[in-house]
Amino acid sequence: MRILFLTHGFNSLTQRLFVELRRLGHEISIEFDIHDRVTEEAVTLYRPDLVIAPYLKRPIPERVWRHTLCWIVHPGPQGDRGPAALDWAILDGVREWGVTVLQADAEMDAGDVWASVPFTVRPASKSSLYRREVTEAAVQAVRLALERLETPGFRPQRLPRNPDGTLGRWRPGLRAAQRTIDWEQDDTAIVLRQVRAADGSPGVRDEVLGLPVRLFNAWPESELRGEPGTVIATRDGAICRATRDGAVWITHLRTVDSGDTVLKLPATQVLGTERLRDVPEIPSDPFDPVAGDTWREIECRVVDDVGFLSFEFHNGAMATDQCRRLLDAWQRLRATDARVLVLLGGEDFWSNGLHLHRIEAEANSADASWANIEAMNDLTRTLIETDDRWVISALRGNAGAGGVFLALAADEVWCRPGVVLNPHYKNMGNLHGSEYWSYLLPRRVGAEGVRGIMGNRLPLGAQEARDAGLVDRVMGGDAADFARRVEVRARALAQDPELAVRIRAKQQRRRQDEAEKPLASYREAEMAHMRLNFYGFDPSYHVARYNFVHRVPHSRTPLHLALHRRIGARAPAPDAARTNP
Ligand code: COA
Ligand code: THG
């Protein structure tokens, strides 16, 4: 089928559906929701069999849904309606939620139901649920709906009418007053719920040490205590705030009413040293086992000759200091007896490369970009040069740009099936990229493969990445199953008598590669391009970064996504189009 995605943006759910439906053999073209007339134009140009709205915030115009079948992917169970479905699910503390594919008509989210798939609500933020449970359920629901569309006689289900004549259960968007915290009254569970329901957007309005802010990314803390509401500790940029019955870590803040400094940044950076002068930094060693609840970004664990390193960096973004801390943890892990080392990344993201928000916040963003990419490169080089251990990147979550190439620095790359990779930099203002990609990518995919992957700037599903040679193994079902299998396989590898042979072969290859062309010269060549990207006349990277971090709405759909807008694209004859039943 020819399917048009009508969406607010190419977010993670849209990307995942894009790779899944293409894998099923469908042709997908994408149109960003910019204006009703532009949407109508896209439908006229493409004449899709079906329109899917994976992430849409505005009504589809009647002129579109009257003539073309349109499906809305709604992050709520059958009958649930409104723009804040997940927020309400978290606030209400429901255990079971769902994703529904419903047909667009005049009344928002009240159309006939094509499929609905349930999921269990994990205690996590809205964005984390969205990236994992909602995305998996959405894939299932859309696949089910597509099967039903092909099933003769299948009729989508009408919502039962309520006694008052309305359909389903409409729940409005949340007002700021419903997203507050009373630090004297609310216990830890309520504080967590409030922050999680508003995370990543819009955050909970609050005041910290006299500064009006929005709070993001909260984690429970079971050891530290203090007067409710006071800031009792800092750790790697996060603050710990006491509640009535415990404490929570808040990792990110955004100031309110301060013009263009509306970036979401580490809490301590937003508050500043003066406000935090009397607050102690309480570190947590990555190797120390923690009994109760706490928050830390980097965690190391050695089990039976296998070292596991996880790095839970917010949104997968890796700032200069985070790269350095990770490198330090890696060196310490290397000093253990573990023979197999597994890089686990975070649960939601493996890595998204440079920390664009932190860069944007610096007075000199070019210098900050340079420092950040140098730190990424130092880390990548250390992984490549780890020649006495077997190194595995195990991707539980998505990776993008430099984060993908960091993963390729390992000897093997394993992936959870639902992972989406964006192994290219071009979307960030034609950035050339570094992280030794010019060494790491060709050795896996060849020169032809490099042109395809870096040039077409599209997301790859785990299976496609494996077919392309980017990934070695796709395994497991859900996140827990993947984690189990990674552990079992890594331990088997560590016990395999052949491991020493593999490691010797790898040393041999590294020496040969180095003799042919030293790693340093790959880096130099990449950084020469990066110097132009950061300091040259063409400001594309700085413009793209600004637009990205400030979430500037799209003004057009790029041609690599909008097939129907390419020159020479031709719509099929009108009678080939599917119309609404
Ligand atoms: N450096 C810095 N930040 C980076 C980064 C990098 N290299 N790479 C990614 N990020 C950040 C983005 O800025 C974004 O930040 P924020 O969400 O904390 O502000 C975040 O990582 C995620 O990136 P995004 O591109 O937005 O992908 P996503 O699909 O994972 O996000 C949302 C999910 C935004 C849709 C989710 O937050 C949400 O609100 N979902 C609700 C569901 C909904 O509204 N559905 C529509 C109704 S039908
Ligand atoms: N039919 C049609 N178009 C649609 C839907 C549909 N477009 C997408 C939509 N479903 C997804 N769901 C919603 C539901 C409600 C709102 C937006 C998307 C909504 N928006 C408020 C507004 O636009 O003023 C503000 C939302 C807010 O408070 O944040 O109510 O079924 N044809």
mmCIF file of N, CA and C in Angstrom, residues 94-197:
data_model
loop_
_atom_site.group_PDB
_atom_site.id
_atom_site.type_symbol
_atom_site.label_atom_id
_atom_site.label_comp_id
_atom_site.label_asym_id
_atom_site.label_seq_id
_atom_site.Cartn_x
_atom_site.Cartn_y
_atom_site.Cartn_z
ATOM 1 N N VAL A 94 -3.123 4.317 36.922
ATOM 2 C CA VAL A 94 -3.689 3.085 36.361
ATOM 3 C C VAL A 94 -2.586 2.053 36.113
ATOM 4 N N ARG A 95 -2.940 0.785 36.184
ATOM 5 C CA ARG A 95 -1.957 -0.271 35.961
ATOM 6 C C ARG A 95 -1.942 -0.736 34.508
ATOM 7 N N GLU A 96 -3.128 -0.746 33.923
ATOM 8 C CA GLU A 96 -3.255 -1.187 32.535
ATOM 9 C C GLU A 96 -3.649 -0.001 31.681
ATOM 10 N N TRP A 97 -2.977 0.165 30.563
ATOM 11 C CA TRP A 97 -3.338 1.225 29.639
ATOM 12 C C TRP A 97 -3.302 0.613 28.247
ATOM 13 N N GLY A 98 -3.338 1.426 27.201
ATOM 14 C CA GLY A 98 -3.335 0.819 25.880
ATOM 15 C C GLY A 98 -3.053 1.831 24.785
ATOM 16 N N VAL A 99 -2.997 1.304 23.568
ATOM 17 C CA VAL A 99 -2.865 2.142 22.382
ATOM 18 C C VAL A 99 -3.970 1.722 21.419
ATOM 19 N N THR A 100 -4.660 2.713 20.862
ATOM 20 C CA THR A 100 -5.787 2.426 19.989
ATOM 21 C C THR A 100 -5.588 3.061 18.622
ATOM 22 N N VAL A 101 -5.892 2.289 17.589
ATOM 23 C CA VAL A 101 -5.903 2.843 16.232
ATOM 24 C C VAL A 101 -7.357 3.118 15.886
ATOM 25 N N LEU A 102 -7.680 4.397 15.736
ATOM 26 C CA LEU A 102 -9.077 4.738 15.457
ATOM 27 C C LEU A 102 -9.174 5.556 14.182
ATOM 28 N N GLN A 103 -10.345 5.494 13.617
ATOM 29 C CA GLN A 103 -10.553 6.181 12.342
ATOM 30 C C GLN A 103 -10.880 7.651 12.586
ATOM 31 N N ALA A 104 -10.183 8.528 11.842
ATOM 32 C CA ALA A 104 -10.430 9.961 12.022
ATOM 33 C C ALA A 104 -11.790 10.316 11.454
ATOM 34 N N ASP A 105 -12.585 11.051 12.245
ATOM 35 C CA ASP A 105 -13.751 11.712 11.668
ATOM 36 C C ASP A 105 -13.923 13.071 12.334
ATOM 37 N N ALA A 106 -15.130 13.609 12.326
ATOM 38 C CA ALA A 106 -15.282 15.003 12.755
ATOM 39 C C ALA A 106 -14.985 15.199 14.243
ATOM 40 N N GLU A 107 -15.405 14.242 15.062
ATOM 41 C CA GLU A 107 -15.204 14.389 16.500
ATOM 42 C C GLU A 107 -13.857 13.800 16.896
ATOM 43 N N MET A 108 -13.030 14.579 17.611
ATOM 44 C CA MET A 108 -11.677 14.140 17.961
ATOM 45 C C MET A 108 -11.671 12.816 18.737
ATOM 46 N N ASP A 109 -10.965 11.847 18.223
ATOM 47 C CA ASP A 109 -10.732 10.558 18.888
ATOM 48 C C ASP A 109 -12.015 9.760 19.154
ATOM 49 N N ALA A 110 -13.090 10.090 18.437
ATOM 50 C CA ALA A 110 -14.350 9.386 18.678
ATOM 51 C C ALA A 110 -14.695 8.457 17.517
ATOM 52 N N GLY A 111 -13.795 8.336 16.550
ATOM 53 C CA GLY A 111 -14.052 7.512 15.379
ATOM 54 C C GLY A 111 -14.037 6.020 15.696
ATOM 55 N N ASP A 112 -14.389 5.225 14.695
ATOM 56 C CA ASP A 112 -14.457 3.772 14.879
ATOM 57 C C ASP A 112 -13.071 3.187 15.171
ATOM 58 N N VAL A 113 -13.082 2.138 15.978
ATOM 59 C CA VAL A 113 -11.831 1.537 16.430
ATOM 60 C C VAL A 113 -11.422 0.375 15.524
ATOM 61 N N TRP A 114 -10.217 0.459 14.995
ATOM 62 C CA TRP A 114 -9.691 -0.612 14.138
ATOM 63 C C TRP A 114 -8.907 -1.641 14.929
ATOM 64 N N ALA A 115 -8.239 -1.187 15.976
ATOM 65 C CA ALA A 115 -7.479 -2.122 16.816
ATOM 66 C C ALA A 115 -7.100 -1.416 18.111
ATOM 67 N N SER A 116 -6.964 -2.211 19.160
ATOM 68 C CA SER A 116 -6.536 -1.643 20.436
ATOM 69 C C SER A 116 -5.682 -2.687 21.140
ATOM 70 N N VAL A 117 -4.522 -2.287 21.632
ATOM 71 C CA VAL A 117 -3.588 -3.233 22.256
ATOM 72 C C VAL A 117 -3.233 -2.721 23.650
ATOM 73 N N PRO A 118 -3.384 -3.587 24.674
ATOM 74 C CA PRO A 118 -3.103 -3.139 26.047
ATOM 75 C C PRO A 118 -1.624 -3.215 26.396
ATOM 76 N N PHE A 119 -1.218 -2.463 27.403
ATOM 77 C CA PHE A 119 0.118 -2.646 27.985
ATOM 78 C C PHE A 119 0.051 -2.346 29.481
ATOM 79 N N THR A 120 1.048 -2.856 30.208
ATOM 80 C CA THR A 120 1.127 -2.626 31.646
ATOM 81 C C THR A 120 1.934 -1.361 31.892
ATOM 82 N N VAL A 121 1.409 -0.501 32.752
ATOM 83 C CA VAL A 121 2.078 0.775 33.018
ATOM 84 C C VAL A 121 3.204 0.581 34.030
ATOM 85 N N ARG A 122 4.409 0.883 33.595
ATOM 86 C CA ARG A 122 5.588 0.804 34.452
ATOM 87 C C ARG A 122 5.677 2.130 35.223
ATOM 88 N N PRO A 123 6.214 2.109 36.449
ATOM 89 C CA PRO A 123 6.422 3.393 37.126
ATOM 90 C C PRO A 123 7.565 4.141 36.441
ATOM 91 N N ALA A 124 7.236 5.007 35.520
ATOM 92 C CA ALA A 124 8.255 5.700 34.726
ATOM 93 C C ALA A 124 7.654 6.984 34.178
ATOM 94 N N SER A 125 8.482 7.786 33.552
ATOM 95 C CA SER A 125 8.002 9.058 33.023
ATOM 96 C C SER A 125 7.151 8.843 31.780
ATOM 97 N N LYS A 126 6.374 9.859 31.452
ATOM 98 C CA LYS A 126 5.549 9.826 30.248
ATOM 99 C C LYS A 126 6.397 9.536 29.014
ATOM 100 N N SER A 127 7.525 10.211 28.871
ATOM 101 C CA SER A 127 8.332 9.970 27.663
ATOM 102 C C SER A 127 8.921 8.577 27.637
ATOM 103 N N SER A 128 9.292 8.045 28.807
ATOM 104 C CA SER A 128 9.845 6.700 28.826
ATOM 105 C C SER A 128 8.771 5.674 28.441
ATOM 106 N N LEU A 129 7.558 5.842 28.985
ATOM 107 C CA LEU A 129 6.450 4.950 28.602
ATOM 108 C C LEU A 129 6.176 5.077 27.106
ATOM 109 N N TYR A 130 6.220 6.288 26.630
ATOM 110 C CA TYR A 130 5.943 6.548 25.218
ATOM 111 C C TYR A 130 6.967 5.841 24.322
ATOM 112 N N ARG A 131 8.223 5.945 24.700
ATOM 113 C CA ARG A 131 9.288 5.361 23.872
ATOM 114 C C ARG A 131 9.313 3.851 23.920
ATOM 115 N N ARG A 132 8.805 3.258 24.989
ATOM 116 C CA ARG A 132 8.894 1.796 25.112
ATOM 117 C C ARG A 132 7.523 1.137 24.990
ATOM 118 N N GLU A 133 6.700 1.202 26.038
ATOM 119 C CA GLU A 133 5.425 0.478 26.016
ATOM 120 C C GLU A 133 4.484 0.986 24.923
ATOM 121 N N VAL A 134 4.334 2.306 24.840
ATOM 122 C CA VAL A 134 3.404 2.857 23.850
ATOM 123 C C VAL A 134 3.871 2.493 22.438
ATOM 124 N N THR A 135 5.160 2.612 22.189
ATOM 125 C CA THR A 135 5.677 2.332 20.856
ATOM 126 C C THR A 135 5.449 0.863 20.482
ATOM 127 N N GLU A 136 5.749 -0.061 21.398
ATOM 128 C CA GLU A 136 5.547 -1.485 21.100
ATOM 129 C C GLU A 136 4.072 -1.787 20.849
ATOM 130 N N ALA A 137 3.199 -1.247 21.694
ATOM 131 C CA ALA A 137 1.765 -1.496 21.529
ATOM 132 C C ALA A 137 1.261 -0.860 20.231
ATOM 133 N N ALA A 138 1.790 0.303 19.895
ATOM 134 C CA ALA A 138 1.354 0.993 18.670
ATOM 135 C C ALA A 138 1.719 0.174 17.436
ATOM 136 N N VAL A 139 2.913 -0.414 17.452
ATOM 137 C CA VAL A 139 3.325 -1.242 16.313
ATOM 138 C C VAL A 139 2.361 -2.415 16.159
ATOM 139 N N GLN A 140 2.064 -3.070 17.284
ATOM 140 C CA GLN A 140 1.128 -4.198 17.236
ATOM 141 C C GLN A 140 -0.248 -3.765 16.759
ATOM 142 N N ALA A 141 -0.717 -2.630 17.278
ATOM 143 C CA ALA A 141 -2.071 -2.175 16.947
ATOM 144 C C ALA A 141 -2.167 -1.816 15.457
ATOM 145 N N VAL A 142 -1.154 -1.148 14.935
ATOM 146 C CA VAL A 142 -1.203 -0.765 13.521
ATOM 147 C C VAL A 142 -1.117 -2.012 12.636
ATOM 148 N N ARG A 143 -0.279 -2.972 13.031
ATOM 149 C CA ARG A 143 -0.188 -4.215 12.246
ATOM 150 C C ARG A 143 -1.515 -4.965 12.248
ATOM 151 N N LEU A 144 -2.132 -5.016 13.396
ATOM 152 C CA LEU A 144 -3.428 -5.676 13.525
ATOM 153 C C LEU A 144 -4.469 -4.962 12.657
ATOM 154 N N ALA A 145 -4.473 -3.656 12.714
ATOM 155 C CA ALA A 145 -5.436 -2.875 11.926
ATOM 156 C C ALA A 145 -5.212 -3.118 10.430
ATOM 157 N N LEU A 146 -3.947 -3.215 10.016
ATOM 158 C CA LEU A 146 -3.654 -3.467 8.598
ATOM 159 C C LEU A 146 -4.160 -4.844 8.172
ATOM 160 N N GLU A 147 -3.974 -5.842 9.054
ATOM 161 C CA GLU A 147 -4.493 -7.175 8.737
ATOM 162 C C GLU A 147 -6.009 -7.130 8.592
ATOM 163 N N ARG A 148 -6.650 -6.392 9.487
ATOM 164 C CA ARG A 148 -8.111 -6.309 9.460
ATOM 165 C C ARG A 148 -8.601 -5.578 8.219
ATOM 166 N N LEU A 149 -7.814 -4.614 7.798
ATOM 167 C CA LEU A 149 -8.183 -3.861 6.591
ATOM 168 C C LEU A 149 -8.216 -4.790 5.374
ATOM 169 N N GLU A 150 -7.357 -5.814 5.417
ATOM 170 C CA GLU A 150 -7.296 -6.775 4.314
ATOM 171 C C GLU A 150 -8.299 -7.914 4.502
ATOM 172 N N THR A 151 -8.943 -7.951 5.656
ATOM 173 C CA THR A 151 -9.887 -9.037 5.933
ATOM 174 C C THR A 151 -11.269 -8.685 5.390
ATOM 175 N N PRO A 152 -11.768 -9.445 4.405
ATOM 176 C CA PRO A 152 -13.081 -9.122 3.849
ATOM 177 C C PRO A 152 -14.137 -9.175 4.951
ATOM 178 N N GLY A 153 -14.999 -8.194 4.945
ATOM 179 C CA GLY A 153 -16.098 -8.206 5.896
ATOM 180 C C GLY A 153 -15.775 -7.581 7.237
ATOM 181 N N PHE A 154 -14.503 -7.275 7.495
ATOM 182 C CA PHE A 154 -14.199 -6.672 8.788
ATOM 183 C C PHE A 154 -14.740 -5.248 8.856
ATOM 184 N N ARG A 155 -15.424 -4.961 9.939
ATOM 185 C CA ARG A 155 -15.941 -3.602 10.160
ATOM 186 C C ARG A 155 -15.322 -3.041 11.431
ATOM 187 N N PRO A 156 -14.730 -1.860 11.388
ATOM 188 C CA PRO A 156 -14.203 -1.265 12.622
ATOM 189 C C PRO A 156 -15.345 -1.017 13.600
ATOM 190 N N GLN A 157 -14.988 -1.030 14.886
ATOM 191 C CA GLN A 157 -16.018 -0.985 15.920
ATOM 192 C C GLN A 157 -16.387 0.441 16.311
ATOM 193 N N ARG A 158 -17.680 0.706 16.305
ATOM 194 C CA ARG A 158 -18.171 2.018 16.723
ATOM 195 C C ARG A 158 -18.098 2.116 18.241
ATOM 196 N N LEU A 159 -17.724 3.284 18.785
ATOM 197 C CA LEU A 159 -17.738 3.465 20.249
ATOM 198 C C LEU A 159 -19.185 3.470 20.726
ATOM 199 N N PRO A 160 -19.469 2.776 21.837
ATOM 200 C CA PRO A 160 -20.842 2.807 22.363
ATOM 201 C C PRO A 160 -21.180 4.224 22.841
ATOM 202 N N ARG A 161 -22.416 4.607 22.626
ATOM 203 C CA ARG A 161 -22.838 5.952 23.018
ATOM 204 C C ARG A 161 -23.163 5.996 24.508
ATOM 205 N N ASN A 162 -22.709 7.033 25.213
ATOM 206 C CA ASN A 162 -23.040 7.219 26.632
ATOM 207 C C ASN A 162 -24.498 7.667 26.748
ATOM 208 N N PRO A 163 -25.113 7.500 27.961
ATOM 209 C CA PRO A 163 -26.511 7.920 28.153
ATOM 210 C C PRO A 163 -26.734 9.385 27.741
ATOM 211 N N ASP A 164 -25.736 10.246 27.934
ATOM 212 C CA ASP A 164 -25.923 11.658 27.586
ATOM 213 C C ASP A 164 -25.639 11.936 26.104
ATOM 214 N N GLY A 165 -25.424 10.878 25.351
ATOM 215 C CA GLY A 165 -25.261 11.048 23.914
ATOM 216 C C GLY A 165 -23.819 11.201 23.456
ATOM 217 N N THR A 166 -22.884 11.379 24.415
ATOM 218 C CA THR A 166 -21.479 11.537 24.028
ATOM 219 C C THR A 166 -20.843 10.177 23.747
ATOM 220 N N LEU A 167 -19.661 10.223 23.177
ATOM 221 C CA LEU A 167 -18.944 8.995 22.849
ATOM 222 C C LEU A 167 -17.672 8.879 23.682
ATOM 223 N N GLY A 168 -17.442 7.698 24.235
ATOM 224 C CA GLY A 168 -16.202 7.450 24.959
ATOM 225 C C GLY A 168 -16.044 8.360 26.157
ATOM 226 N N ARG A 169 -14.781 8.553 26.547
ATOM 227 C CA ARG A 169 -14.508 9.369 27.725
ATOM 228 C C ARG A 169 -13.519 10.454 27.338
ATOM 229 N N TRP A 170 -14.020 11.672 27.219
ATOM 230 C CA TRP A 170 -13.166 12.793 26.840
ATOM 231 C C TRP A 170 -12.413 13.315 28.056
ATOM 232 N N ARG A 171 -11.111 13.450 27.928
ATOM 233 C CA ARG A 171 -10.331 14.036 29.018
ATOM 234 C C ARG A 171 -9.526 15.194 28.455
ATOM 235 N N PRO A 172 -9.735 16.371 29.008
ATOM 236 C CA PRO A 172 -9.105 17.562 28.442
ATOM 237 C C PRO A 172 -7.608 17.607 28.726
ATOM 238 N N GLY A 173 -6.925 18.541 28.104
ATOM 239 C CA GLY A 173 -5.522 18.780 28.431
ATOM 240 C C GLY A 173 -5.426 19.257 29.874
ATOM 241 N N LEU A 174 -4.248 19.126 30.478
ATOM 242 C CA LEU A 174 -4.087 19.496 31.878
ATOM 243 C C LEU A 174 -3.735 20.967 32.018
ATOM 244 N N ARG A 175 -4.296 21.587 33.069
ATOM 245 C CA ARG A 175 -3.922 22.964 33.374
ATOM 246 C C ARG A 175 -2.708 22.953 34.299
ATOM 247 N N ALA A 176 -1.937 24.039 34.257
ATOM 248 C CA ALA A 176 -0.719 24.115 35.080
ATOM 249 C C ALA A 176 -1.041 23.878 36.556
ATOM 250 N N ALA A 177 -2.225 24.335 36.981
ATOM 251 C CA ALA A 177 -2.602 24.198 38.398
ATOM 252 C C ALA A 177 -2.795 22.738 38.806
ATOM 253 N N GLN A 178 -2.984 21.855 37.799
ATOM 254 C CA GLN A 178 -3.139 20.430 38.109
ATOM 255 C C GLN A 178 -1.789 19.718 38.149
ATOM 256 N N ARG A 179 -0.753 20.470 37.829
ATOM 257 C CA ARG A 179 0.581 19.863 37.774
ATOM 258 C C ARG A 179 1.504 20.450 38.832
ATOM 259 N N THR A 180 0.986 20.672 40.032
ATOM 260 C CA THR A 180 1.831 21.295 41.053
ATOM 261 C C THR A 180 2.223 20.283 42.123
ATOM 262 N N ILE A 181 3.208 20.676 42.925
ATOM 263 C CA ILE A 181 3.634 19.849 44.060
ATOM 264 C C ILE A 181 3.540 20.701 45.324
ATOM 265 N N ASP A 182 2.968 20.118 46.381
ATOM 266 C CA ASP A 182 2.966 20.752 47.696
ATOM 267 C C ASP A 182 3.962 19.965 48.545
ATOM 268 N N TRP A 183 5.149 20.527 48.701
ATOM 269 C CA TRP A 183 6.230 19.757 49.333
ATOM 270 C C TRP A 183 5.949 19.436 50.800
ATOM 271 N N GLU A 184 5.098 20.227 51.443
ATOM 272 C CA GLU A 184 4.748 19.941 52.845
ATOM 273 C C GLU A 184 3.797 18.746 52.935
ATOM 274 N N GLN A 185 2.911 18.653 51.951
ATOM 275 C CA GLN A 185 1.828 17.669 52.014
ATOM 276 C C GLN A 185 2.101 16.389 51.224
ATOM 277 N N ASP A 186 2.672 16.549 50.030
ATOM 278 C CA ASP A 186 2.761 15.408 49.115
ATOM 279 C C ASP A 186 3.879 14.442 49.506
ATOM 280 N N ASP A 187 3.580 13.163 49.469
ATOM 281 C CA ASP A 187 4.638 12.187 49.742
ATOM 282 C C ASP A 187 5.408 11.872 48.460
ATOM 283 N N THR A 188 6.459 11.054 48.604
ATOM 284 C CA THR A 188 7.346 10.765 47.476
ATOM 285 C C THR A 188 6.578 10.217 46.276
ATOM 286 N N ALA A 189 5.625 9.320 46.554
ATOM 287 C CA ALA A 189 4.878 8.704 45.452
ATOM 288 C C ALA A 189 4.128 9.768 44.640
ATOM 289 N N ILE A 190 3.538 10.733 45.331
ATOM 290 C CA ILE A 190 2.792 11.780 44.626
ATOM 291 C C ILE A 190 3.740 12.701 43.853
ATOM 292 N N VAL A 191 4.856 13.059 44.486
ATOM 293 C CA VAL A 191 5.835 13.919 43.812
ATOM 294 C C VAL A 191 6.305 13.251 42.513
ATOM 295 N N LEU A 192 6.632 11.956 42.609
ATOM 296 C CA LEU A 192 7.106 11.229 41.426
ATOM 297 C C LEU A 192 6.046 11.215 40.325
ATOM 298 N N ARG A 193 4.810 10.959 40.745
ATOM 299 C CA ARG A 193 3.714 10.879 39.790
ATOM 300 C C ARG A 193 3.528 12.216 39.072
ATOM 301 N N GLN A 194 3.568 13.306 39.852
ATOM 302 C CA GLN A 194 3.373 14.630 39.253
ATOM 303 C C GLN A 194 4.460 14.926 38.215
ATOM 304 N N VAL A 195 5.712 14.673 38.585
ATOM 305 C CA VAL A 195 6.813 14.995 37.661
ATOM 306 C C VAL A 195 6.769 14.058 36.451
ATOM 307 N N ARG A 196 6.527 12.779 36.708
ATOM 308 C CA ARG A 196 6.520 11.809 35.602
ATOM 309 C C ARG A 196 5.421 12.088 34.581
ATOM 310 N N ALA A 197 4.266 12.551 35.070
ATOM 311 C CA ALA A 197 3.143 12.807 34.158
ATOM 312 C C ALA A 197 3.411 14.012 33.258
#
